[in-house]
Structures are given as structure tokens and as C-alpha cells.
mmCIF file with all atom_site columns, C-alpha atoms in Angstrom:
data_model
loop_
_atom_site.group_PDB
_atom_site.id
_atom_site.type_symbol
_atom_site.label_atom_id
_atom_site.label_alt_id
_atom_site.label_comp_id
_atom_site.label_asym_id
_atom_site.label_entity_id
_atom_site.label_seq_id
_atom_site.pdbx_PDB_ins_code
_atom_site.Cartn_x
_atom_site.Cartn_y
_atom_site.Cartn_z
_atom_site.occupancy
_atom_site.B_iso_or_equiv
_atom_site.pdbx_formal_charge
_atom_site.auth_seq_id
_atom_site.auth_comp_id
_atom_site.auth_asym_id
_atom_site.auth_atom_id
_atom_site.pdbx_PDB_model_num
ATOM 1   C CA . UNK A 1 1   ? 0.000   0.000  0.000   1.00 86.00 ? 1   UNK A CA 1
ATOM 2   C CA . UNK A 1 2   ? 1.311   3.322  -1.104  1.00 89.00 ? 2   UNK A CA 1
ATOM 3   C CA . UNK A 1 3   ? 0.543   7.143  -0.485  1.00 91.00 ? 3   UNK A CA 1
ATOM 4   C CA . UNK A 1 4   ? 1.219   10.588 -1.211  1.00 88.00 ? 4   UNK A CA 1
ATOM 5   C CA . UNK A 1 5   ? 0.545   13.764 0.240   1.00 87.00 ? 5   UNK A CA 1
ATOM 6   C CA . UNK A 1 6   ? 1.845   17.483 -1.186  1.00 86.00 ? 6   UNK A CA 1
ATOM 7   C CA . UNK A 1 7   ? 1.758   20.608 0.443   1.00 83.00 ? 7   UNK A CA 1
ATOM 8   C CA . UNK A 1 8   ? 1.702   23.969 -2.053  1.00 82.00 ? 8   UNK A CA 1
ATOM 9   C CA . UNK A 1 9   ? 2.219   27.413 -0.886  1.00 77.00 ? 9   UNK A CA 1
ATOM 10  C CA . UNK A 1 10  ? 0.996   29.897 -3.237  1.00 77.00 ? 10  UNK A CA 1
ATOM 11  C CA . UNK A 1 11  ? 1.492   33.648 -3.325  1.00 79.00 ? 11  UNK A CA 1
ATOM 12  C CA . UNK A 1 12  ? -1.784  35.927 -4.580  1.00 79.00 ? 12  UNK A CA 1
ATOM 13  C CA . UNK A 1 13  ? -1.087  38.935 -6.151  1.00 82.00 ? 13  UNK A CA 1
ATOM 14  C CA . UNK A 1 14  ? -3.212  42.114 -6.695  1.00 85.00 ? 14  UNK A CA 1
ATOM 15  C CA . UNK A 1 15  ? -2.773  45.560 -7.472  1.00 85.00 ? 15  UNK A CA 1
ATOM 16  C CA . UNK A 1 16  ? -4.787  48.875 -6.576  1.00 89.00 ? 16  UNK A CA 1
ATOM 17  C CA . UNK A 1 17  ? -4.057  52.101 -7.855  1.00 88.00 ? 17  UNK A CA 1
ATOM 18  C CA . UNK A 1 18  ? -5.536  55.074 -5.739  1.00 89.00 ? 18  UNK A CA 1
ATOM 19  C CA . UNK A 1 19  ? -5.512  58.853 -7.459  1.00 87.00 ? 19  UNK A CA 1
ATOM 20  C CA . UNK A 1 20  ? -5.902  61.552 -5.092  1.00 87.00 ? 20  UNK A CA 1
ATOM 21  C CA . UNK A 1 21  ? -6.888  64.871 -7.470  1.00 86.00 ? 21  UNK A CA 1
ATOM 22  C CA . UNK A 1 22  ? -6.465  68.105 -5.840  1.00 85.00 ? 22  UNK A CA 1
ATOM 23  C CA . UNK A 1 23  ? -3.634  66.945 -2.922  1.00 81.00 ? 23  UNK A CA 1
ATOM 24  C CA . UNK A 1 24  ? -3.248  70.296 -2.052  1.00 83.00 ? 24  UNK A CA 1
ATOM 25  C CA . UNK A 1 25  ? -6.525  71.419 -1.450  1.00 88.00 ? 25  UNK A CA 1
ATOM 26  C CA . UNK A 1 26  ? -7.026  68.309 0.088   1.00 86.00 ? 26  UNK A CA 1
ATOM 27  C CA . UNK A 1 27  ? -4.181  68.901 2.778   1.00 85.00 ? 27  UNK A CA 1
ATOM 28  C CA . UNK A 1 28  ? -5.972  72.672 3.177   1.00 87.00 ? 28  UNK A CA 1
ATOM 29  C CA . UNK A 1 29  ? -8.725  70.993 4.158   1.00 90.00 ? 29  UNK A CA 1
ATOM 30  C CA . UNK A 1 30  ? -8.556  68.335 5.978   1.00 91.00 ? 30  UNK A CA 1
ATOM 31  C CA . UNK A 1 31  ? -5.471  69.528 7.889   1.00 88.00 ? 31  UNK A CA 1
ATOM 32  C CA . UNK A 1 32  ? -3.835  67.010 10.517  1.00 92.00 ? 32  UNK A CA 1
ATOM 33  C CA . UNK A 1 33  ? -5.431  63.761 11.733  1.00 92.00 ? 33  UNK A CA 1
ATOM 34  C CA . UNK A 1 34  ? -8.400  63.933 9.169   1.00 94.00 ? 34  UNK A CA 1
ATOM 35  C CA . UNK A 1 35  ? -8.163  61.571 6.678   1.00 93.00 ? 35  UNK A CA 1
ATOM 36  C CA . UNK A 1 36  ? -9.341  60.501 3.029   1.00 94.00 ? 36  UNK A CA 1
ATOM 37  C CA . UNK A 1 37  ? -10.155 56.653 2.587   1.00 94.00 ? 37  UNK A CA 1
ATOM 38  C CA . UNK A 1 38  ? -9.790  54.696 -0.916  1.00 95.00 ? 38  UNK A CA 1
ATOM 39  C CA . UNK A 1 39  ? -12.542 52.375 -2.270  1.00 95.00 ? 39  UNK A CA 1
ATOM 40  C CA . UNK A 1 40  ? -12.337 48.911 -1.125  1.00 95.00 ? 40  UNK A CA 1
ATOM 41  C CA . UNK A 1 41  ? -10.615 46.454 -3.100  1.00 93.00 ? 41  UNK A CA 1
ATOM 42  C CA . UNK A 1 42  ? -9.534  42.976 -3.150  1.00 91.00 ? 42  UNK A CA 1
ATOM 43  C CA . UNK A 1 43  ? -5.568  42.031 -3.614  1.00 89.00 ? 43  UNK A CA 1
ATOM 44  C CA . UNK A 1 44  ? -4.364  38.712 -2.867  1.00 85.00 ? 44  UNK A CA 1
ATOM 45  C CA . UNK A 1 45  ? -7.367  36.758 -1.769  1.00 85.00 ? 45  UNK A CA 1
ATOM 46  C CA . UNK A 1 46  ? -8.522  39.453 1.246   1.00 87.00 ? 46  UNK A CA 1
ATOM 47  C CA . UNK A 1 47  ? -10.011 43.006 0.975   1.00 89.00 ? 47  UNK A CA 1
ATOM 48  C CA . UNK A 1 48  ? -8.902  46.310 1.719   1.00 89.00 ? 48  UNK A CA 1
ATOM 49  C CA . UNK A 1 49  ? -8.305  50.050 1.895   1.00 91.00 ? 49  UNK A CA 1
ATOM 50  C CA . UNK A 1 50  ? -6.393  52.587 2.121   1.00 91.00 ? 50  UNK A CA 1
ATOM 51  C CA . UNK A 1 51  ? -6.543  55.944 4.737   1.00 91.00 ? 51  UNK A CA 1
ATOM 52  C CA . UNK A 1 52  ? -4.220  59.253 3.577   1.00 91.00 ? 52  UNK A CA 1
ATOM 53  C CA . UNK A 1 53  ? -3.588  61.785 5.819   1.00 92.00 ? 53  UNK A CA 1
ATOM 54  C CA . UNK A 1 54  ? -2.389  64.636 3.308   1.00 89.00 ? 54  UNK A CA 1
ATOM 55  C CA . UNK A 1 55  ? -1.355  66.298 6.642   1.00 89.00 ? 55  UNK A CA 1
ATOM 56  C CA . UNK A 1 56  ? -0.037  63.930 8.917   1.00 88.00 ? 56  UNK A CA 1
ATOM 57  C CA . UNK A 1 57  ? -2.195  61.121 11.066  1.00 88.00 ? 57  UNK A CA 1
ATOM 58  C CA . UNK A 1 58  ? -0.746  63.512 14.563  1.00 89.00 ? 58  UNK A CA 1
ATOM 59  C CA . UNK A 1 59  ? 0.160   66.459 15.486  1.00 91.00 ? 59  UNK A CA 1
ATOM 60  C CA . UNK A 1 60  ? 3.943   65.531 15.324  1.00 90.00 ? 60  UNK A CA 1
ATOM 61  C CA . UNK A 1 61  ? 3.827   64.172 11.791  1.00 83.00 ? 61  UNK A CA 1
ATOM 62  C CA . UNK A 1 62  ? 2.130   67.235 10.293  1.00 85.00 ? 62  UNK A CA 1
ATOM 63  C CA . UNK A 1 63  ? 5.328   68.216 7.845   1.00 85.00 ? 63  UNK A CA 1
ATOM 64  C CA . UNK A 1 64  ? 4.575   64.331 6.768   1.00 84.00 ? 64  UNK A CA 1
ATOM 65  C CA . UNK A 1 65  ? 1.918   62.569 4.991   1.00 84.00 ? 65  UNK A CA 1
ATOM 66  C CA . UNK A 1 66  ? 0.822   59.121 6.499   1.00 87.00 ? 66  UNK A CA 1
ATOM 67  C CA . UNK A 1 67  ? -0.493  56.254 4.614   1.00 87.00 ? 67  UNK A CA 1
ATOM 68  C CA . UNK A 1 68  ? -2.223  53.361 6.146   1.00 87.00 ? 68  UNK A CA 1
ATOM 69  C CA . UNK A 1 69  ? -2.950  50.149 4.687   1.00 87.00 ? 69  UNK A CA 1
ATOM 70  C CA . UNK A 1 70  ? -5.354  48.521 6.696   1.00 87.00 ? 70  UNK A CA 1
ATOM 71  C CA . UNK A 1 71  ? -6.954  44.766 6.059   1.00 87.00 ? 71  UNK A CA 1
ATOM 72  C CA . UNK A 1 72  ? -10.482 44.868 6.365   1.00 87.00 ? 72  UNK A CA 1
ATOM 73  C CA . UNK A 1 73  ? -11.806 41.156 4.620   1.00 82.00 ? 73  UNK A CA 1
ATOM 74  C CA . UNK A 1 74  ? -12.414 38.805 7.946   1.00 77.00 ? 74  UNK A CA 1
ATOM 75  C CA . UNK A 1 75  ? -9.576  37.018 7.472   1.00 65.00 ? 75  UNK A CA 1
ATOM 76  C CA . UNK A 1 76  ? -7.947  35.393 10.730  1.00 71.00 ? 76  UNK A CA 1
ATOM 77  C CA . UNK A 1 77  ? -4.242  36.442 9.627   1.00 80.00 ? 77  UNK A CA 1
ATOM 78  C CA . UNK A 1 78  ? -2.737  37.677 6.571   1.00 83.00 ? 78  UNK A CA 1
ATOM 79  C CA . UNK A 1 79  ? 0.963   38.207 5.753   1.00 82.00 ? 79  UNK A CA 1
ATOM 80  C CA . UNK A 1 80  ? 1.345   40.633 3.002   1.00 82.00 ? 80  UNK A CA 1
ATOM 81  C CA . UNK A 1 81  ? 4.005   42.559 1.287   1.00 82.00 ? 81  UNK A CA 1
ATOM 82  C CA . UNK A 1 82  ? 2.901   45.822 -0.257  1.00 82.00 ? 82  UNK A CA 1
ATOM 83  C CA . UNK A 1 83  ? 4.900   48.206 -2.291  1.00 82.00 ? 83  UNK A CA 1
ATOM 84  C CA . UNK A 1 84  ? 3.724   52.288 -1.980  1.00 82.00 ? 84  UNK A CA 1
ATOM 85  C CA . UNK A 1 85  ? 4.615   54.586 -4.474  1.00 79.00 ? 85  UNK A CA 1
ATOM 86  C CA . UNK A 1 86  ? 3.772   58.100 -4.467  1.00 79.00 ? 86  UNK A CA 1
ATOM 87  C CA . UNK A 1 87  ? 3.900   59.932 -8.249  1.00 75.00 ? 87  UNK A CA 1
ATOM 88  C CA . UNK A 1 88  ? 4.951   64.023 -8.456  1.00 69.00 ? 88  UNK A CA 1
ATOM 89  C CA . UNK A 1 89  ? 2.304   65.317 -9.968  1.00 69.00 ? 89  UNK A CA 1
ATOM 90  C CA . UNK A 1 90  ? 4.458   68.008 -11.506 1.00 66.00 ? 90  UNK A CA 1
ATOM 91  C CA . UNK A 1 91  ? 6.769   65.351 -13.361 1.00 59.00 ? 91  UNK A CA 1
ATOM 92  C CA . UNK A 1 92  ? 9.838   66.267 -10.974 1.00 57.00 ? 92  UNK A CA 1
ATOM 93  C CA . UNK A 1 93  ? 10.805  63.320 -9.084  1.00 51.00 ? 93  UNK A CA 1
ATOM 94  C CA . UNK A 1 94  ? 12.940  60.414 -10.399 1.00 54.00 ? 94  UNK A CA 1
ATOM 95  C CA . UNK A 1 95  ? 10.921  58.395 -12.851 1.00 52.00 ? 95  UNK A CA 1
ATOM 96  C CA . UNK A 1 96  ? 7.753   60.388 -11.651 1.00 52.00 ? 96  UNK A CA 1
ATOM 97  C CA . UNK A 1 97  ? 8.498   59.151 -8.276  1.00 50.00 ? 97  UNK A CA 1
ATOM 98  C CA . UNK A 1 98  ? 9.152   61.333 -5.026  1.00 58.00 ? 98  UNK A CA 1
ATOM 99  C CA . UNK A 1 99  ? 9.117   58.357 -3.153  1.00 59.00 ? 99  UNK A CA 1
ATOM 100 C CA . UNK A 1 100 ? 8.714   54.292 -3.157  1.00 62.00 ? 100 UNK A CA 1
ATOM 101 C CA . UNK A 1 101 ? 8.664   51.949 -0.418  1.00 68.00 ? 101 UNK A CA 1
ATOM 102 C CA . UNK A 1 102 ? 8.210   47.868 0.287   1.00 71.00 ? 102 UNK A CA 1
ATOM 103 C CA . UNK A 1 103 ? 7.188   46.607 3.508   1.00 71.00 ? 103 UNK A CA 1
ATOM 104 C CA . UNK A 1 104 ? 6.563   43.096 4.663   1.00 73.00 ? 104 UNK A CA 1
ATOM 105 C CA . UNK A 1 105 ? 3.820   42.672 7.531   1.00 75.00 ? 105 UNK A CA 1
ATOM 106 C CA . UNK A 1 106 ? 1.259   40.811 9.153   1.00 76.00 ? 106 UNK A CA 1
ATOM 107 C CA . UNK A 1 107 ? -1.993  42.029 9.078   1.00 74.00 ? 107 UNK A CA 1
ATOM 108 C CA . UNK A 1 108 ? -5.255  40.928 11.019  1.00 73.00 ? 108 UNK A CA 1
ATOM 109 C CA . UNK A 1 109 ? -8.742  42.625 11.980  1.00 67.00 ? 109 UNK A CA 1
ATOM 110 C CA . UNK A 1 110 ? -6.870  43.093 16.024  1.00 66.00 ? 110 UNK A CA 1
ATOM 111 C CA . UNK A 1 111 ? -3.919  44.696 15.011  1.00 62.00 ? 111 UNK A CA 1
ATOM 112 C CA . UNK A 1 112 ? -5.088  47.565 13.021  1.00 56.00 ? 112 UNK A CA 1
ATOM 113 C CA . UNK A 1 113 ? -3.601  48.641 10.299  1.00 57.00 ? 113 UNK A CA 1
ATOM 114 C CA . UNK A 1 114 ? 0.311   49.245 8.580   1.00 56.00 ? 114 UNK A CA 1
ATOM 115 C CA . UNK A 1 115 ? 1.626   51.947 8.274   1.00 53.00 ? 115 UNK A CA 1
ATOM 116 C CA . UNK A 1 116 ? 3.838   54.207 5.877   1.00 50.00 ? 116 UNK A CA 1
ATOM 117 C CA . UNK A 1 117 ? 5.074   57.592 6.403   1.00 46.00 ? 117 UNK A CA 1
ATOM 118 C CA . UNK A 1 118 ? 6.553   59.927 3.982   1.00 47.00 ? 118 UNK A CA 1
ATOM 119 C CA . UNK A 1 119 ? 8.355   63.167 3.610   1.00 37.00 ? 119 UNK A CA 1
#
């Protein structure tokens, strides 16, 4: 009597791209701790969104913008790697880039959210 057994691990993939028109305004408005929220989408098997904070999630990061990436499918755990990249709208930064970053972390409903800060 034989047998077999296999075990596959499988990376998902996805992609969301989020346009924010009128940034500046936007940071006007809203001013620190207020934030603007993307649609909710599905990457890799589990859904979710992302919160900008044109000026800064608190008080000490207003001179920064903060990005959160935040799971919000009811998933028990999920590891993810995301990649941000903020584009210059004016065509200025490197590649139309002012700034790119990947992060590896491990997301679920408890823990809140991930999060990316920029200059």
C-alpha cells in the first residue's frame, strides 16, 4: 500500500491604484489627523483600503503625509508585502516618483492597520 501527500504554498497577487486629485486642497482641508479613505478592493485573496492623511495622522507628523494600509476582509491572519509609491504630480521626481517603499507585515482585523510615512 502506497501514499502521497503534497503541500503547495501559493502567493496571490493584486494591485490597486488610488488617485488623489487636488492633494493640495485636500491637505488645506482636511489639515492634521483627518483623513481621506480609498474604495475597497480585493488584492491577494482578502479586501482592503487605504486611509491618507495629506497632513499627517498627529500632530507631530504634520510636515509628513501618512499612509495606512489597513486589512479589512475577515480574514484570521494575513501576511502581506505591499509596495507604496507616491507619483509628483508636476513630473519632478525620479521616474515620476518622489518616493517608493516595500514593507513586509502581518496584518489581522486586532492589530489595526500598517503603516507608511513619507516626507
Amino acid at each position: 500500500m502506497s501514499s502521497s501527500s503534497e503541500s503547495i504554498y501559493e502567493t496571490l497577487k493584486g494591485s490597486h491604484e488610488y488617485k488623489i486629485t487636488g492633494y493640495s486642497l485636500a491637505k488645506d482641508i482636511l489639515g492634521v489627523g483627518k483623513s481621506m479613505t480609498s474604495g475597497r478592493f480585493t488584492a491577494g485573496g482578502s479586501d482592503w483600503v487605504i486611509d491618507f492623511y495629506p497632513g499627517g495622522d498627529l500632530k507631530a507628523n504634520e510636515e509628513y503625509i501618512s499612509v495606512y494600509v489597513k486589512l479589512v476582509s475577515p480574514a484570521e491572519v494575513v501576511r502581506a508585502s505591499f509596495e507604496l509609491k507616491l507619483l509628483d504630480q508636476s513630473g519632478g521626481g525620479k521616474d515620476g516618483f518622489c518616493r517608493s517603499s516595500t514593507c513586509l507585515k502581518t496584518f489581522s482585523l486586532n492589530s489595526g492597520s500598517a503603516s507608511w510615512y513619507v516626507c
